[in-house]
Amino acid sequence: MAIIGIDLGTTNSLATLFNEVGVKIVRNALGNALTPSVVGLDDDGNVIVGEIAKERLITHPDMTVAEFKRTMGTDRKYKLGKDTYSSQQLSSILLKKIVADAKDYLGEEIDEAVISVPAYFDDKMRIATKQAAELAGIKCERLINEPSAAALAYLSRNHWKDGTYMVVDFGGGTLDVSIIDSFDSVMEIIAVAGNNQLGGKDFNEAIYRYFLLSNNLLEDSLTAEERAIIYRMSETTKIALSTNPIAVMTVVIRDQEYSLTLDNNKLIEIAHEVFEKIFTPIKKVLKDSRLRPEDLESIVLVGGSSKMPTVAVYIEKVTGVKPCTDIDPDTAIGIGAGIYSGIKMKNQQLKDIVMTDICPFSLGVDTHDYNNDVIMSFIIERNSMLPCSNMRSYYAIHDNQTVVDFKVYQGESIIPENNIYLGTISIGCPPTNKGEFIATVRMTYDINGILLIDVTNVNNETVSKTLIDNNVRLSEKEMEAIKKKLDKLRFEKDTNDEVKLLISRAERIIEESVSFERERLINALSAFKLTMAKGNSIEKRRTMEAFARFLDACDL
Ligand code: ADP
Ligand code: MG
């Protein structure tokens, strides 16, 4: 039985295992480290996850869902075929696939996972993530903040060198910035900030808009499929600019060719708002931790979007520090989650490492000030070290008060309404007059950043809630019902291994061949992969047989 680490990303996910030699990156059934966080149904109603589902985003938008992590812990439902699914349920399907692939790859049963979540995930999102794992049939006792995971990966490679670090994690849909102190193998996260609506996606959108503009194309005149093609090409162009000075984007729509030539300077210009937004959380963590950029040992860049050279240049411009990009931005967080699973298993190699995490936002309840205005009363301050617990007392606001309602909020604004409302907790009490003590509120944040609230009245009677919004934490009965629904889904498995084998075989023959023969094989392989991604079962079966015969003929 093993514990794996999982980076459950908005765009891509990755699993790792900690063993005697360190962290091992798990390869999925197609042999890749990253599994796109995309879930869909094929034409036969089987579940497909990862690369193949991603391929079908354009061709089968009604049967494929991506970026569902953005709505984790909310009521948002996604339509997939005849049914609808929450982000949690889709994450559970994705986790099931990741774990199944890891089991095949490692040849070992997996019963537990340490899952990374954005530092800015609130309580609901964290609970939803843990329950997604349970729905997928794996235990998840520990969540780790993604920047903490990145820092673990970086520090383990750099021999836990003492110092203060900034980790900038720039992914597909979120930006997380954190300050980490590492002294004598004790890692402490001292500040975090972020923007959970900023990522690589925003560059794709900027390029997409600019492409339409410079080609005089009106979005409304395009079909959903045409838009999706332009969007996908926008991302390809962005990625090309990470390694090339210039990229040409060409899209054919209704037999007419449209194109756009971009370089990084132009990209900075058209996406300047995206770049500017990167600075806000950087400024915030520095302010919160009372540090200047020159106090930092290093700025560590992780996440797919940090592969853009323009991002590193921008960060250097605003901080004066040249960021470090020498750990693989794609796998750093997964590796950190794996190291944390090693710490959790009390692995000998890691026995000296201690990691502490913080609560990324303030928590409190609404109260009345002297002017009778409703204001926030903060109970846990942002950046408090986890686990933490704090208590405040409250007084009656009118005579003969027999009940008190505390509205719980998360956020930094003094005006409760500007913060995120988490729910209300009420308690009855003996009649109390204005200004007299009425109740205490204790808030306890556990190691995973999950909140427990206790309200105690004058008579020492207590009302406790793990989560104020009962819709979020599913009851056992609800869990069973959802599990049943998910268990009914058939995972497309039967042909996968065979396909995998054909692909690896083709790749090998390609390696062995040259020039014209090689081109012919490359084209045949692309066509084969396309049918495997998009065809129906009959087409797939036929193509597999034909491709096997073709390979037999080439493989002399
Ligand atoms: P997440 O943490 O959201 O799952 P990742 O860290 O995997 O995401 O980052 C995904 C984002 O990184 C996508 O927007 C993708 O376009 C972008 N990306 C991946 N590789 C590159 C590259 N070489 N250059 C620029 N952007 C890239
Ligand atoms: Mg990520």
Coordinates of N, CA and C in Angstrom, one line a residue, residues 40-47 63 489-490:
G40 N -14.3 13.7 -20.1 CA -15.3 13.7 -21.1 C -15.9 12.3 -21.3
L41 N -16.9 12.2 -22.2 CA -17.5 10.9 -22.5 C -17.2 10.7 -24.0
D42 N -16.9 9.4 -24.4 CA -16.7 9.1 -25.8 C -18.1 8.8 -26.4
D43 N -18.1 8.4 -27.7 CA -19.3 8.3 -28.4 C -20.1 7.1 -27.8
D44 N -19.5 6.2 -27.1 CA -20.2 5.0 -26.6 C -20.6 5.3 -25.1
G45 N -20.3 6.5 -24.6 CA -20.7 6.8 -23.3 C -19.7 6.4 -22.2
N46 N -18.5 6.0 -22.7 CA -17.4 5.7 -21.7 C -16.7 6.9 -21.3
V47 N -16.2 6.9 -20.0 CA -15.5 8.1 -19.5 C -14.1 8.1 -20.2
M63 N -19.5 17.2 -24.7 CA -19.2 15.9 -24.1 C -17.9 16.0 -23.3
L489 N -20.2 4.8 -14.1 CA -19.5 5.2 -15.3 C -18.4 4.2 -15.7
R490 N -18.4 3.9 -17.0 CA -17.4 2.9 -17.4 C -16.2 3.7 -17.9

